[in-house]
PDB file of C-alpha atoms in Angstrom:
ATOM      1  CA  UNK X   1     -11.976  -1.996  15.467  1.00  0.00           C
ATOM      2  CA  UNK X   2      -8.972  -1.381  17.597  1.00  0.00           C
ATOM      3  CA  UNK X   3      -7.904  -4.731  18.122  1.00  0.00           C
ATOM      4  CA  UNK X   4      -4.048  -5.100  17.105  1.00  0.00           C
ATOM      5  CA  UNK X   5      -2.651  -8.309  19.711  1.00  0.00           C
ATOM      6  CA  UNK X   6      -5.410 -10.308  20.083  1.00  0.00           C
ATOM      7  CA  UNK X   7      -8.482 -12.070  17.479  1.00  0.00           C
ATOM      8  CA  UNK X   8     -10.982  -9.704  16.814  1.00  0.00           C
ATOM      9  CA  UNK X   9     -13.378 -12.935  17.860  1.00  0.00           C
ATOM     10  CA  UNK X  10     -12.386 -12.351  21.349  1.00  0.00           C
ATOM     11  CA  UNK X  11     -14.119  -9.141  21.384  1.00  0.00           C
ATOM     12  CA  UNK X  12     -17.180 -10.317  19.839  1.00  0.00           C
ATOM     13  CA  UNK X  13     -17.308 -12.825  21.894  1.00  0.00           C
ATOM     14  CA  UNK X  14     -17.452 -10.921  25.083  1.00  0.00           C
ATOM     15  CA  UNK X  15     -19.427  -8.424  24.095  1.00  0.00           C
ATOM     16  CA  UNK X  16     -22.653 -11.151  24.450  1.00  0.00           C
ATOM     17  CA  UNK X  17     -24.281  -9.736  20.552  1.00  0.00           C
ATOM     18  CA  UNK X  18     -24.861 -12.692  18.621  1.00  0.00           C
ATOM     19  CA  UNK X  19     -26.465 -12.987  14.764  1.00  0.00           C
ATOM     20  CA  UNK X  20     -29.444 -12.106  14.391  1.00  0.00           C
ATOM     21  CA  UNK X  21     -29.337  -9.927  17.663  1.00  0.00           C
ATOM     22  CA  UNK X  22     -31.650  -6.472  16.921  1.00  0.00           C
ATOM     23  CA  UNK X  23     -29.324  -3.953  16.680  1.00  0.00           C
ATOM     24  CA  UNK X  24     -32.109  -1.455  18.165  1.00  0.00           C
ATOM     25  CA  UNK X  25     -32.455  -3.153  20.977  1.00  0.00           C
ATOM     26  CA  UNK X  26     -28.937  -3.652  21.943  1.00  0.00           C
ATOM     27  CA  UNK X  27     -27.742  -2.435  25.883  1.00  0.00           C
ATOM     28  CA  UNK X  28     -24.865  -0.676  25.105  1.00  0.00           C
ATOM     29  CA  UNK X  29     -23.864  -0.105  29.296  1.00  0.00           C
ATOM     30  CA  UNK X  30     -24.026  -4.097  29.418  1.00  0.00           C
ATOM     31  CA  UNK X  31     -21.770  -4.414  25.813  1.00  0.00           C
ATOM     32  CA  UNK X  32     -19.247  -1.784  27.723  1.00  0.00           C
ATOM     33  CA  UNK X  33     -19.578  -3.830  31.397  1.00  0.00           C
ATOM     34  CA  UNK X  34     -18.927  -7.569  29.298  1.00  0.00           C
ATOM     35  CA  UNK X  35     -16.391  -5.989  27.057  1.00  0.00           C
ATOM     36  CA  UNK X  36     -14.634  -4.159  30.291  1.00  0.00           C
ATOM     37  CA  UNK X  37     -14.706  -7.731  31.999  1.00  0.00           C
ATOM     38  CA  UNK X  38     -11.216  -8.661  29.996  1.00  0.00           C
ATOM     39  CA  UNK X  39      -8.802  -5.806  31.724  1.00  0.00           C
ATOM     40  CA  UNK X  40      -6.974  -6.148  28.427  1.00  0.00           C
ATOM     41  CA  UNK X  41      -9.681  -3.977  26.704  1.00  0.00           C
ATOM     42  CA  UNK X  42     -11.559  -0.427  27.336  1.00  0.00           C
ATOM     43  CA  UNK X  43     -14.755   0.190  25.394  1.00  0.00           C
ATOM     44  CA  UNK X  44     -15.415   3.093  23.348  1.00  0.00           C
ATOM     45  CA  UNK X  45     -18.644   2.932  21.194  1.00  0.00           C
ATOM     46  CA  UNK X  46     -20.632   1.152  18.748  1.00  0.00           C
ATOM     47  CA  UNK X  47     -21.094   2.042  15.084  1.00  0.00           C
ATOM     48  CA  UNK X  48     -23.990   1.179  13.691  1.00  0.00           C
ATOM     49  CA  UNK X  49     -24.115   0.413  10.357  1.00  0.00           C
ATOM     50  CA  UNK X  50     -27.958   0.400   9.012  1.00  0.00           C
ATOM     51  CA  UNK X  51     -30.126  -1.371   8.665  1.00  0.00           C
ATOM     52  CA  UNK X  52     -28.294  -4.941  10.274  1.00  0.00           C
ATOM     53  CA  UNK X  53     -24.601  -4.372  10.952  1.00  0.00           C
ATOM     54  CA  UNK X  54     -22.681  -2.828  13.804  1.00  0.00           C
ATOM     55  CA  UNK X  55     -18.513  -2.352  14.558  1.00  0.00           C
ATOM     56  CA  UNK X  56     -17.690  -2.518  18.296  1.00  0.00           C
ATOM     57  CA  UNK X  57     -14.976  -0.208  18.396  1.00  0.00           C
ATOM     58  CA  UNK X  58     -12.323  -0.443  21.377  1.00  0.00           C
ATOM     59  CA  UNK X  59      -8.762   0.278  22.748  1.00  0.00           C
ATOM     60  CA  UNK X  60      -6.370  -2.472  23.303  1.00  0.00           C
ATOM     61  CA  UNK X  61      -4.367  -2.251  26.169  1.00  0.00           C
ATOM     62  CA  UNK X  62      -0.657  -3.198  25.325  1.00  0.00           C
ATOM     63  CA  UNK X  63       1.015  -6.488  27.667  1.00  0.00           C
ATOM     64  CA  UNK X  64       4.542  -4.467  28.580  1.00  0.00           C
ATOM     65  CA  UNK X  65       5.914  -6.306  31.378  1.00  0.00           C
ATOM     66  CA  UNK X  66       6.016  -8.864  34.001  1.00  0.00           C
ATOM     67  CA  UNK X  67       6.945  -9.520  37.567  1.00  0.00           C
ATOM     68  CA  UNK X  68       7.105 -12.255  39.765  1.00  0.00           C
ATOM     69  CA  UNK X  69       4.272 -13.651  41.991  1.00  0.00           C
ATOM     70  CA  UNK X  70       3.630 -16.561  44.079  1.00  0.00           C
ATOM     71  CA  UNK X  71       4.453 -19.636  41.216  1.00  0.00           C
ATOM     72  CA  UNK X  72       3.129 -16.941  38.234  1.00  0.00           C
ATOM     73  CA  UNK X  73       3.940 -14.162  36.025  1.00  0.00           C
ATOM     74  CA  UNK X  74       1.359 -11.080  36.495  1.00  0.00           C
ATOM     75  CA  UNK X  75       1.310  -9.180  33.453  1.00  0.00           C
ATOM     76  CA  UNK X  76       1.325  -5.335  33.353  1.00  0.00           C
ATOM     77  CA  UNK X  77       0.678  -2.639  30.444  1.00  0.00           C
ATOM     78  CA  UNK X  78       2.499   0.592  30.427  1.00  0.00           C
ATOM     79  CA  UNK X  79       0.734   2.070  32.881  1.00  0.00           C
ATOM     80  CA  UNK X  80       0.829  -0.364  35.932  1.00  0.00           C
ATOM     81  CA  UNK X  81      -2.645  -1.897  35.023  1.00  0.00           C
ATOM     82  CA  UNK X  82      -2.662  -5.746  35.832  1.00  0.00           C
ATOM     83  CA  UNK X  83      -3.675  -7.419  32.595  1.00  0.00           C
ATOM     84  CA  UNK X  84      -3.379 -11.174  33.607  1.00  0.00           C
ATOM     85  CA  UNK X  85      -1.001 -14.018  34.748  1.00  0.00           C
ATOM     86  CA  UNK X  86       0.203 -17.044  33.649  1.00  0.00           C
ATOM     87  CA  UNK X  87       2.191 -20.105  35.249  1.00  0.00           C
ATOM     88  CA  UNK X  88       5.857 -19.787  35.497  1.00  0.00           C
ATOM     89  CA  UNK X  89       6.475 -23.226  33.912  1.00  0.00           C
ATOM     90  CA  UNK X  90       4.889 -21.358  30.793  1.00  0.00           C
ATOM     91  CA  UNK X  91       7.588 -19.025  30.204  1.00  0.00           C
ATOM     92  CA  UNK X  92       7.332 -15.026  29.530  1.00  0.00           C
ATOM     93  CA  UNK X  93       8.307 -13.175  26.485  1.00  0.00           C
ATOM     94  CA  UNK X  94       8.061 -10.101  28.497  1.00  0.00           C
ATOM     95  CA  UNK X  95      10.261  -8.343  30.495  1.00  0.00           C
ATOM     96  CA  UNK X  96      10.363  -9.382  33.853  1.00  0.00           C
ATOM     97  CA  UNK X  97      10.648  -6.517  36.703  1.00  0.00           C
ATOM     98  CA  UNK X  98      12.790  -6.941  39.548  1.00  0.00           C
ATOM     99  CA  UNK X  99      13.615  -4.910  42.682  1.00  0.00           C
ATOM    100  CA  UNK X 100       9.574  -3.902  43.183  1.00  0.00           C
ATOM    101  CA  UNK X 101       7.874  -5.392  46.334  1.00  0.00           C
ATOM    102  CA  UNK X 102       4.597  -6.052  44.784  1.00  0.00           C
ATOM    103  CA  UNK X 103       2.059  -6.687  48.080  1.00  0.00           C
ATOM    104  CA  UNK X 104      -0.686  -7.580  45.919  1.00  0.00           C
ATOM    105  CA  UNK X 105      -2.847  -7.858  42.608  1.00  0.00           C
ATOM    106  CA  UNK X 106      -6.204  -7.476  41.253  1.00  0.00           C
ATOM    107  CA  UNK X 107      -6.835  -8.119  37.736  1.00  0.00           C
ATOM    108  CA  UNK X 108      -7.858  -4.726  35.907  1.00  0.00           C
ATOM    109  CA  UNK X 109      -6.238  -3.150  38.804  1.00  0.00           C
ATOM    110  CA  UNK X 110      -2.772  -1.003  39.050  1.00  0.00           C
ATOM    111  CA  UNK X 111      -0.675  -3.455  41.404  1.00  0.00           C
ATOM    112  CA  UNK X 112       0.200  -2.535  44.916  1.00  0.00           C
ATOM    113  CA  UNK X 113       3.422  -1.838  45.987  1.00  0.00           C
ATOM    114  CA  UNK X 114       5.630  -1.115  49.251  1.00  0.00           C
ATOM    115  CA  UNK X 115       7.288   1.522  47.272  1.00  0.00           C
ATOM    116  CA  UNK X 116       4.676   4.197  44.818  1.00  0.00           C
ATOM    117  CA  UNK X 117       8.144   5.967  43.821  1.00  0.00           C
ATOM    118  CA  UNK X 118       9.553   3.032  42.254  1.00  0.00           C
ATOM    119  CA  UNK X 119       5.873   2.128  41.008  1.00  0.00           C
ATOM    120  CA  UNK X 120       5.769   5.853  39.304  1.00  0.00           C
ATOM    121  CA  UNK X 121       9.013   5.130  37.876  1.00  0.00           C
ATOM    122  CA  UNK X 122       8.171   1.670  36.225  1.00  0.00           C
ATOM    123  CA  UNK X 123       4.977   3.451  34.547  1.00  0.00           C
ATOM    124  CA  UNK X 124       7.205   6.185  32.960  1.00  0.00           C
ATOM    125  CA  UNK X 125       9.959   3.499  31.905  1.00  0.00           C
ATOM    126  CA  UNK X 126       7.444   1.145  30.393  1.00  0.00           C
ATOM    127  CA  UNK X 127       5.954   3.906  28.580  1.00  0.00           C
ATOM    128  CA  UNK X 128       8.810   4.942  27.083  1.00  0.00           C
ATOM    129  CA  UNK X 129       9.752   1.382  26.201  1.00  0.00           C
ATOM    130  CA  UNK X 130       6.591   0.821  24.743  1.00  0.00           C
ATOM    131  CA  UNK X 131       7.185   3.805  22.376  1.00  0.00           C
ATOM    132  CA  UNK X 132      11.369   2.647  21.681  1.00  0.00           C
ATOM    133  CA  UNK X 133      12.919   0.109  19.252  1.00  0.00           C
ATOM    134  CA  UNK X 134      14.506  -1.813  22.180  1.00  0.00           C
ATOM    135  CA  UNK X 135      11.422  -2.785  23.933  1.00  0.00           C
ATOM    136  CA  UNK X 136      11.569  -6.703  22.349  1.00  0.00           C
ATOM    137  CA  UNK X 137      14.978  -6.992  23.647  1.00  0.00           C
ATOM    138  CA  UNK X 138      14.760  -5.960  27.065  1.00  0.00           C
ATOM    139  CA  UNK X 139      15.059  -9.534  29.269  1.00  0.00           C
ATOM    140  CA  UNK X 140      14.894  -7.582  32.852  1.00  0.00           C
ATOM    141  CA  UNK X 141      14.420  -4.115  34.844  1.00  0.00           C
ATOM    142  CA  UNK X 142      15.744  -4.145  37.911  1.00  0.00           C
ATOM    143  CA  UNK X 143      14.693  -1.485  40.041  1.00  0.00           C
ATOM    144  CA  UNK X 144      16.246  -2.377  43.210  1.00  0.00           C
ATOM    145  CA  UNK X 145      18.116   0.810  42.962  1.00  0.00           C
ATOM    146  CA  UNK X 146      16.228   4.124  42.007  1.00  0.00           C
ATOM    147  CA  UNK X 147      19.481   5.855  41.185  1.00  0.00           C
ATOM    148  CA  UNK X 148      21.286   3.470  39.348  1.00  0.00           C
ATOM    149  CA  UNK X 149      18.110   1.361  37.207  1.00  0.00           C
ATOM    150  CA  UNK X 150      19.316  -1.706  35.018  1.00  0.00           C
ATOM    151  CA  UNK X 151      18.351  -3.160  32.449  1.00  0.00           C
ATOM    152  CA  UNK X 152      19.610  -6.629  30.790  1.00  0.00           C
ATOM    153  CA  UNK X 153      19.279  -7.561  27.208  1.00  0.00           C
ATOM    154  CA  UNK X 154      18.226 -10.704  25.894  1.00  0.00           C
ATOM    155  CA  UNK X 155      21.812 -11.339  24.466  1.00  0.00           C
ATOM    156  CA  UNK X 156      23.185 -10.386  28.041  1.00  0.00           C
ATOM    157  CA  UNK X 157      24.215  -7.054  27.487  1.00  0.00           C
ATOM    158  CA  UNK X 158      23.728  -5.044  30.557  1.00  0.00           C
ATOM    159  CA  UNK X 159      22.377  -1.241  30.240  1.00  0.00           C
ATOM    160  CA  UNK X 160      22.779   0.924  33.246  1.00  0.00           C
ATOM    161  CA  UNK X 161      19.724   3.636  32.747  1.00  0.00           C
ATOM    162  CA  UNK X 162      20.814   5.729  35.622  1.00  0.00           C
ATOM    163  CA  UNK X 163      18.388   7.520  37.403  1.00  0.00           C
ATOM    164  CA  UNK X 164      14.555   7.539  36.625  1.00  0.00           C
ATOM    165  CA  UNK X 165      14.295  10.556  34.114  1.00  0.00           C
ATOM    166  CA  UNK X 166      14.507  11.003  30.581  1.00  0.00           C
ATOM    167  CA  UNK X 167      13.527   7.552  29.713  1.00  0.00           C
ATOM    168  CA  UNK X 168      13.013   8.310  26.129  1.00  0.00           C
ATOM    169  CA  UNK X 169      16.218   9.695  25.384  1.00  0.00           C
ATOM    170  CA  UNK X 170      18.061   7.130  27.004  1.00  0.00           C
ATOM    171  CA  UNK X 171      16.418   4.383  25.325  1.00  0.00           C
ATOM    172  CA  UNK X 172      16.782   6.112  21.835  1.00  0.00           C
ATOM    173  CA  UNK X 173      20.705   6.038  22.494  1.00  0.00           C
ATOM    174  CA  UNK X 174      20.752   2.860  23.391  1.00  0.00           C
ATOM    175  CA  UNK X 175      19.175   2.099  19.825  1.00  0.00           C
ATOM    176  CA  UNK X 176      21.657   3.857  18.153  1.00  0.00           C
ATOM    177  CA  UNK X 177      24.730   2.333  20.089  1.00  0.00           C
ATOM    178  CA  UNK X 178      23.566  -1.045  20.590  1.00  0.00           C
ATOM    179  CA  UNK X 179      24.572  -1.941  16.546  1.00  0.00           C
ATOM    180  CA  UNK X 180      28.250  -0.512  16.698  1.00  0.00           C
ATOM    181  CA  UNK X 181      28.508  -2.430  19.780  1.00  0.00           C
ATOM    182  CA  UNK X 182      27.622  -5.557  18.690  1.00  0.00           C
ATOM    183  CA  UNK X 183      29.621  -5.027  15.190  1.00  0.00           C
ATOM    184  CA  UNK X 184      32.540  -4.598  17.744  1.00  0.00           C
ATOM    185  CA  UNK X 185      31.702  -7.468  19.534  1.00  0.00           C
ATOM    186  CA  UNK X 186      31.044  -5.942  23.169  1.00  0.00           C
TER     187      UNK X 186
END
């Protein structure tokens, strides 16, 4: 249970309990420690189900951004937790983060920065984002600039966010303009 972006398998998998497996018997520190190996998920319990079943229940952790790294695209969640990477020839579907000088990464990690304002900023962005209708068609964030943070759109449109506070209502408003200003061709 829990799962929502990724095959259920996955977590199965990971969690080394196989058929047949007695579910008395079962370490449930060394099903948290494999599960907890894959950043992208946090253990929360088993549910046994007598006499042979079990549910693994856990939390997904929701891929929000991206940034640039050394030939690859590290991948973030909402709170600054380093999920994975993947090869730049690949291609992202998330947005990528600019302006951050990220001085290194450890997977399951928050990533390092010159800059923890700007890093504290990105978290409360991204989890506002996360919650907003606009999140799929954010292309960048540039955070170059704490008092004047950009955005661009997938179709191009450029959103000036201002400075790094009230995320939520900003990106609300931008979900209510962005229609009229495409039906008036902006």
């Amino acid at each position: 249970q829990g799962v929502q972006w990724t095959d259920p398998a996955v977590v199965t998998e990971l969690s080394g309990i196989r058929q047949g497996d007695s579910i008395l018997l079962l370490n449930t520190a060394a099903v948290k420690r494999q599960i907890e190996s894959d950043p992208h998920f946090i253990y929360r319990k088993l549910q046994y189900r007598f006499p042979t079943g079990i549910t693994i229940v856990v939390e997904e952790r929701q891929e929000a951004a991206c940034f640039a790294f050394a030939n690859t695209f590290v991948t973030v969640d909402a709170e600054g937790l380093i999920l994975g990477h993947r090869e730049q020839s690949e291609g992202r579907s998330l947005p990528l983060v600019e302006g951050l000088e990220v001085t290194e990464f450890v997977l399951g990690a928050e990533i390092r920065t010159t800059d923890t304002y700007k890093q504290d900023i990105l978290r409360r962005l991204l989890a506002a984002l996360c919650d907003s209708e606009v999140h799929a068609q954010v292309d960048t964030i540039d955070l170059a600039n704490v008092n004047q943070l950009w955005m661009r759109l997938a179709d191009g449109t450029r959103v000036c966010l201002g400075q790094g506070v009230q995320f939520a209502e900003k990106l609300q408003w931008l979900a209510q303009i962005l229609p009229k200003i495409h039906e008036e061709g902006y």
